[in-house]
Amino acid sequence: MGMTLIEKIVKNNTGTAAKAGDIVTVNVDRVMIHDIFIPFVASKFEEMGFTKLWNPDKVVLIYDHLVPASQVDDTRHFKVGNAFVEKYGMKNIHRADGICHQLMTEAGYVKPGNVVFGTDSHTTTYGCVGAFSSGIGYTEMASILGTGTLWIKVPETIRVNITGKLPENVMAKDIILKLIGDLGADGATYKALEFAGDTVENMSVASRMSMSNMAIEAGAKCGLFSPDEKTAEYCEVELTDEMKNLKGDEDATYCRVMNYRAEDFVPVCACPHNVDNCKTVKSLEGTEIDQVFIGSCTNGRLEDLMAAAEVLKGKKVAPFVKLIVTPASRKIYTQALENGTMKILSDAGAIITHPSCGLCCGRTGGILTDGERVVATNNRNFLGRMGSSKVEIFLASPKTAAACAVAGKIVEA
Amino acid sequence: MEQFSGKIWVLGDDIDTDIIIPTEYLALKTVEDMKPYAFSPLRPELAGQIQEGDIIVAGKNFGCGSSREQAPEIIKALGVKCVIAKSFARIFFRNSINNGLLLIEQDSLHDHVTEIDKITVNVGESIEHNGEKYAISSLPQNLLDIINAGGLVKAMRKLNGLDA
């Protein structure tokens, strides 16, 4: 009997074959905690009676949502975090290096086949390198810090096959937005998404990351890609036989199979106020906008900034539009400086910020007010996420977002 | 079998965690401080109206969105006895169990109720409303173990020999 990708990861982790529906205890390879939840994790950990971390090297603490502090009380989170790191002998801490999900793969904390949990719903991102990763709450995180284990129900899998060549103005973001629109915001709840086909094989790891990042927006537990040579290069590992075998078998049991032709995709937006409210950019053309945000753990990578720069080169942002660009990490920030991308963006009139979660979670510069519209490359357009509850958020690819910034209204790139 | 009755507040589909508690209030010190802002983007008056023992009845995908555990904690702190929804998002589901907030999946009740109606819950068996009975199922044993221990913190304290 064939196995799905998630069933293989679980088997390799526990040493016992498991199928969808089984409840198993996994051994955790790495965990990530971010600044918003560290005070809660720390107090639960001590309330549970633990006195040491199961393995300090497997724990990563990242300050990103609150960096730099924008409200008086934010600094308390850094103080609690710093004290926790000191007390329990942790080494893996990032205080101003970028967004947690970018850093977990970029800094080499996650490898193919790993089992990883984080105190953030977009922890599904690491599926881009063939790791099983998912978001949990701070109480469960505290229990992992003490025990190194967590119970999971092995999910059923929805297989998504995509074949062919994408049109020029279409990015991985358009694929995942369309897929979420087709599945619905709860269409993959409790399930794994498994991506395959030559379109995803030809994608960069960065593009795969945009898709695994948003798996949660269809409710999925994880969004998985098979590791290949690109993954190996990105993760700086030699692929072992076990890693090479991390792909869904022909005769595996899938609860649903979805087939797409890459040529059929067009630029799309997720319209207010749900991520599954997917419409073609064409059908929205002419909608006036006030702001554009290019950044986040979904689309703040070098290829995203370069794609935006290509559209913006030699042009100017519309006079009444604010274009905010937030690189996902310090490394990306530096690369974009060195290869000239930043200059193109700046010349076009972009406001370029420090690497962080920034506007995506509505915590720093760029908050909007009643009646305003923003085109944004992040992953959520929920009511009230970027300011008042009367703001309209349209999610789109970096190419679409850049084209909208120039036009001052929604247009195709 | 546990049985309780309460008046209900009715919410729609896809009630996300940014609605339950917006990010801007997450750095407040305690859940008590955050409580007044529960559901504020959607219904700012609701947090003040909910009373001890009330029940929330919602559509599908309740609790979708972020991993913020304050979401079930705040609902519990408001005095809500349980949330009944057509379905729940998975992180919210785990967080609720770990904090001892009872969740019940029931796919047809929502279509037949009006706000402030009264319902009776027979845990693991049925919900009664206007003389109709709606079947509900029981949770798997490993989850009942956590709830019976009084939540995950208490289960871990027991593991560490702090509590009997």
mmCIF file of C-alpha atoms in Angstrom, chain A residues 192-389:
data_model
loop_
_atom_site.group_PDB
_atom_site.id
_atom_site.type_symbol
_atom_site.label_atom_id
_atom_site.label_comp_id
_atom_site.label_asym_id
_atom_site.label_seq_id
_atom_site.Cartn_x
_atom_site.Cartn_y
_atom_site.Cartn_z
ATOM 1 C CA ALA A 192 -2.429 18.019 4.426
ATOM 2 C CA LEU A 193 -1.937 19.632 1.028
ATOM 3 C CA GLU A 194 0.625 17.861 -1.172
ATOM 4 C CA PHE A 195 1.832 19.816 -4.205
ATOM 5 C CA ALA A 196 3.244 18.051 -7.275
ATOM 6 C CA GLY A 197 3.701 18.367 -11.021
ATOM 7 C CA ASP A 198 6.321 19.942 -13.262
ATOM 8 C CA THR A 199 5.120 23.506 -12.558
ATOM 9 C CA VAL A 200 6.057 23.229 -8.879
ATOM 10 C CA GLU A 201 9.186 21.224 -9.711
ATOM 11 C CA ASN A 202 10.337 24.162 -11.829
ATOM 12 C CA MET A 203 9.572 26.704 -9.083
ATOM 13 C CA SER A 204 12.173 28.261 -6.811
ATOM 14 C CA VAL A 205 12.078 27.347 -3.122
ATOM 15 C CA ALA A 206 10.966 30.961 -2.504
ATOM 16 C CA SER A 207 7.883 30.499 -4.710
ATOM 17 C CA ARG A 208 7.059 27.185 -3.030
ATOM 18 C CA MET A 209 7.328 29.052 0.269
ATOM 19 C CA SER A 210 4.554 31.489 -0.767
ATOM 20 C CA MET A 211 2.284 28.508 -1.329
ATOM 21 C CA SER A 212 3.100 26.434 1.788
ATOM 22 C CA ASN A 213 2.834 29.650 3.839
ATOM 23 C CA MET A 214 -0.804 30.067 2.832
ATOM 24 C CA ALA A 215 -1.892 26.415 3.214
ATOM 25 C CA ILE A 216 -3.387 27.408 6.571
ATOM 26 C CA GLU A 217 -5.727 29.843 4.791
ATOM 27 C CA ALA A 218 -7.631 26.806 3.487
ATOM 28 C CA GLY A 219 -7.470 25.388 7.021
ATOM 29 C CA ALA A 220 -4.692 22.893 6.193
ATOM 30 C CA LYS A 221 -2.400 21.386 8.807
ATOM 31 C CA CYS A 222 0.528 21.556 6.382
ATOM 32 C CA GLY A 223 1.392 22.263 2.726
ATOM 33 C CA LEU A 224 4.095 19.922 1.478
ATOM 34 C CA PHE A 225 6.557 19.883 -1.423
ATOM 35 C CA SER A 226 8.943 17.013 -2.167
ATOM 36 C CA PRO A 227 12.575 17.919 -1.527
ATOM 37 C CA ASP A 228 14.747 18.090 -4.657
ATOM 38 C CA GLU A 229 18.141 19.466 -5.713
ATOM 39 C CA LYS A 230 16.918 23.061 -5.286
ATOM 40 C CA THR A 231 15.831 22.234 -1.748
ATOM 41 C CA ALA A 232 19.207 20.648 -1.047
ATOM 42 C CA GLU A 233 21.039 23.740 -2.258
ATOM 43 C CA TYR A 234 18.770 26.079 -0.291
ATOM 44 C CA CYS A 235 19.045 24.030 2.916
ATOM 45 C CA GLU A 236 22.755 23.322 2.370
ATOM 46 C CA VAL A 237 22.308 19.574 2.780
ATOM 47 C CA GLU A 238 23.091 16.473 0.730
ATOM 48 C CA LEU A 239 19.817 14.692 0.007
ATOM 49 C CA THR A 240 19.784 11.327 1.783
ATOM 50 C CA ASP A 241 17.866 8.347 0.343
ATOM 51 C CA GLU A 242 15.241 8.976 3.011
ATOM 52 C CA MET A 243 14.823 12.598 1.847
ATOM 53 C CA LYS A 244 14.719 11.574 -1.839
ATOM 54 C CA ASN A 245 11.891 9.201 -1.015
ATOM 55 C CA LEU A 246 9.740 11.997 0.450
ATOM 56 C CA LYS A 247 7.103 12.020 -2.251
ATOM 57 C CA GLY A 248 3.569 10.725 -2.429
ATOM 58 C CA ASP A 249 3.373 7.188 -3.893
ATOM 59 C CA GLU A 250 1.303 6.518 -7.033
ATOM 60 C CA ASP A 251 -0.968 4.164 -5.080
ATOM 61 C CA ALA A 252 -1.241 6.293 -1.931
ATOM 62 C CA THR A 253 -4.734 7.090 -0.639
ATOM 63 C CA TYR A 254 -5.800 10.710 -1.222
ATOM 64 C CA CYS A 255 -9.098 12.142 -0.007
ATOM 65 C CA ARG A 256 -9.158 14.449 -3.038
ATOM 66 C CA VAL A 257 -7.030 15.048 -6.135
ATOM 67 C CA MET A 258 -7.086 18.451 -7.853
ATOM 68 C CA ASN A 259 -5.499 18.939 -11.277
ATOM 69 C CA TYR A 260 -4.558 22.308 -12.748
ATOM 70 C CA ARG A 261 -2.975 23.435 -16.023
ATOM 71 C CA ALA A 262 -0.492 26.244 -15.365
ATOM 72 C CA GLU A 263 -1.522 28.007 -18.599
ATOM 73 C CA ASP A 264 -5.065 28.461 -17.218
ATOM 74 C CA PHE A 265 -4.000 30.649 -14.276
ATOM 75 C CA VAL A 266 -4.553 34.416 -14.420
ATOM 76 C CA PRO A 267 -3.644 37.183 -11.915
ATOM 77 C CA VAL A 268 -6.132 37.148 -9.029
ATOM 78 C CA CYS A 269 -6.954 38.983 -5.798
ATOM 79 C CA ALA A 270 -8.446 37.710 -2.547
ATOM 80 C CA CYS A 271 -11.137 40.327 -1.923
ATOM 81 C CA PRO A 272 -12.394 41.644 1.443
ATOM 82 C CA HIS A 273 -12.758 40.154 4.020
ATOM 83 C CA ASN A 274 -11.931 36.490 3.415
ATOM 84 C CA VAL A 275 -8.918 34.849 1.812
ATOM 85 C CA ASP A 276 -11.160 32.496 -0.174
ATOM 86 C CA ASN A 277 -13.013 35.405 -1.830
ATOM 87 C CA CYS A 278 -10.957 35.026 -5.006
ATOM 88 C CA LYS A 279 -11.651 37.157 -8.084
ATOM 89 C CA THR A 280 -9.674 37.826 -11.248
ATOM 90 C CA VAL A 281 -7.752 41.090 -11.311
ATOM 91 C CA LYS A 282 -9.468 41.814 -14.623
ATOM 92 C CA SER A 283 -12.910 41.762 -12.998
ATOM 93 C CA LEU A 284 -11.708 44.319 -10.406
ATOM 94 C CA GLU A 285 -9.893 46.566 -12.862
ATOM 95 C CA GLY A 286 -10.326 50.275 -12.145
ATOM 96 C CA THR A 287 -11.000 49.894 -8.387
ATOM 97 C CA GLU A 288 -9.222 52.891 -6.818
ATOM 98 C CA ILE A 289 -6.675 52.258 -4.054
ATOM 99 C CA ASP A 290 -4.869 54.261 -1.357
ATOM 100 C CA GLN A 291 -1.928 52.059 -0.456
ATOM 101 C CA VAL A 292 0.143 49.061 -1.566
ATOM 102 C CA PHE A 293 2.094 46.743 0.742
ATOM 103 C CA ILE A 294 4.808 44.443 -0.612
ATOM 104 C CA GLY A 295 6.310 42.261 2.092
ATOM 105 C CA SER A 296 5.548 39.553 4.700
ATOM 106 C CA CYS A 297 6.486 35.895 5.134
ATOM 107 C CA THR A 298 4.323 35.210 2.069
ATOM 108 C CA ASN A 299 5.929 37.591 -0.420
ATOM 109 C CA GLY A 300 8.824 39.561 1.073
ATOM 110 C CA ARG A 301 11.625 37.561 -0.538
ATOM 111 C CA LEU A 302 14.268 38.713 -3.022
ATOM 112 C CA GLU A 303 12.432 37.293 -6.062
ATOM 113 C CA ASP A 304 9.291 39.143 -4.928
ATOM 114 C CA LEU A 305 11.098 42.472 -4.546
ATOM 115 C CA MET A 306 12.813 41.917 -7.919
ATOM 116 C CA ALA A 307 9.482 41.089 -9.589
ATOM 117 C CA ALA A 308 8.041 44.326 -8.194
ATOM 118 C CA ALA A 309 11.131 46.273 -9.279
ATOM 119 C CA GLU A 310 10.805 44.941 -12.808
ATOM 120 C CA VAL A 311 7.296 46.429 -12.996
ATOM 121 C CA LEU A 312 8.319 49.681 -11.265
ATOM 122 C CA LYS A 313 11.569 50.307 -13.173
ATOM 123 C CA GLY A 314 11.585 53.830 -14.605
ATOM 124 C CA LYS A 315 8.059 54.499 -13.351
ATOM 125 C CA LYS A 316 6.581 56.432 -10.430
ATOM 126 C CA VAL A 317 4.069 55.368 -7.824
ATOM 127 C CA ALA A 318 0.758 57.244 -8.308
ATOM 128 C CA PRO A 319 0.948 60.523 -6.320
ATOM 129 C CA PHE A 320 -1.843 59.669 -3.856
ATOM 130 C CA VAL A 321 -0.668 56.083 -3.233
ATOM 131 C CA LYS A 322 1.751 55.043 -0.505
ATOM 132 C CA LEU A 323 3.852 52.025 -1.509
ATOM 133 C CA ILE A 324 5.341 50.275 1.520
ATOM 134 C CA VAL A 325 8.028 47.655 0.905
ATOM 135 C CA THR A 326 9.174 45.433 3.773
ATOM 136 C CA PRO A 327 11.862 42.787 3.066
ATOM 137 C CA ALA A 328 11.293 39.501 4.912
ATOM 138 C CA SER A 329 14.816 39.369 6.364
ATOM 139 C CA ARG A 330 18.016 41.315 6.848
ATOM 140 C CA LYS A 331 19.750 38.998 4.375
ATOM 141 C CA ILE A 332 17.139 39.781 1.705
ATOM 142 C CA TYR A 333 17.390 43.499 2.562
ATOM 143 C CA THR A 334 21.151 43.385 1.974
ATOM 144 C CA GLN A 335 20.855 41.343 -1.231
ATOM 145 C CA ALA A 336 18.275 43.779 -2.604
ATOM 146 C CA LEU A 337 20.596 46.677 -1.761
ATOM 147 C CA GLU A 338 23.544 45.002 -3.454
ATOM 148 C CA ASN A 339 21.781 44.008 -6.677
ATOM 149 C CA GLY A 340 20.173 47.413 -7.203
ATOM 150 C CA THR A 341 16.579 46.385 -6.485
ATOM 151 C CA MET A 342 16.264 48.818 -3.596
ATOM 152 C CA LYS A 343 17.356 51.739 -5.773
ATOM 153 C CA ILE A 344 14.704 50.966 -8.389
ATOM 154 C CA LEU A 345 12.029 50.719 -5.684
ATOM 155 C CA SER A 346 13.185 53.902 -3.992
ATOM 156 C CA ASP A 347 13.422 55.835 -7.272
ATOM 157 C CA ALA A 348 9.827 54.789 -7.988
ATOM 158 C CA GLY A 349 8.768 56.338 -4.686
ATOM 159 C CA ALA A 350 8.540 53.329 -2.363
ATOM 160 C CA ILE A 351 8.724 53.679 1.423
ATOM 161 C CA ILE A 352 11.207 50.923 2.307
ATOM 162 C CA THR A 353 11.080 49.667 5.888
ATOM 163 C CA HIS A 354 13.205 47.453 8.140
ATOM 164 C CA PRO A 355 12.655 43.683 7.859
ATOM 165 C CA SER A 356 9.799 42.569 10.158
ATOM 166 C CA CYS A 357 6.162 41.462 10.081
ATOM 167 C CA GLY A 358 5.323 45.156 9.701
ATOM 168 C CA LEU A 359 1.954 46.053 8.275
ATOM 169 C CA CYS A 360 0.863 42.439 7.711
ATOM 170 C CA CYS A 361 -0.326 42.123 11.312
ATOM 171 C CA GLY A 362 -1.382 45.759 11.566
ATOM 172 C CA ARG A 363 1.194 46.624 14.200
ATOM 173 C CA THR A 364 3.533 49.122 12.521
ATOM 174 C CA GLY A 365 3.639 51.927 9.947
ATOM 175 C CA GLY A 366 0.914 52.043 7.331
ATOM 176 C CA ILE A 367 -2.272 51.601 9.360
ATOM 177 C CA LEU A 368 -5.338 52.544 7.289
ATOM 178 C CA THR A 369 -8.639 54.148 8.163
ATOM 179 C CA ASP A 370 -12.336 53.999 7.216
ATOM 180 C CA GLY A 371 -13.043 53.753 3.506
ATOM 181 C CA GLU A 372 -9.425 53.177 2.426
ATOM 182 C CA ARG A 373 -8.288 50.333 0.180
ATOM 183 C CA VAL A 374 -4.957 48.515 0.154
ATOM 184 C CA VAL A 375 -3.491 45.975 -2.249
ATOM 185 C CA ALA A 376 -1.176 43.765 -0.193
ATOM 186 C CA THR A 377 1.055 40.738 -0.831
ATOM 187 C CA ASN A 378 0.627 39.158 2.591
ATOM 188 C CA ASN A 379 -1.601 36.252 3.570
ATOM 189 C CA ARG A 380 -4.670 37.625 5.362
ATOM 190 C CA ASN A 381 -7.341 40.205 4.556
ATOM 191 C CA PHE A 382 -9.454 39.751 7.684
ATOM 192 C CA LEU A 383 -11.737 42.481 8.980
ATOM 193 C CA GLY A 384 -9.729 45.093 10.894
ATOM 194 C CA ARG A 385 -6.317 43.492 10.305
ATOM 195 C CA MET A 386 -4.576 46.612 8.962
ATOM 196 C CA GLY A 387 -6.397 49.350 10.856
ATOM 197 C CA SER A 388 -10.093 50.129 11.119
ATOM 198 C CA SER A 389 -12.746 47.532 10.326
#
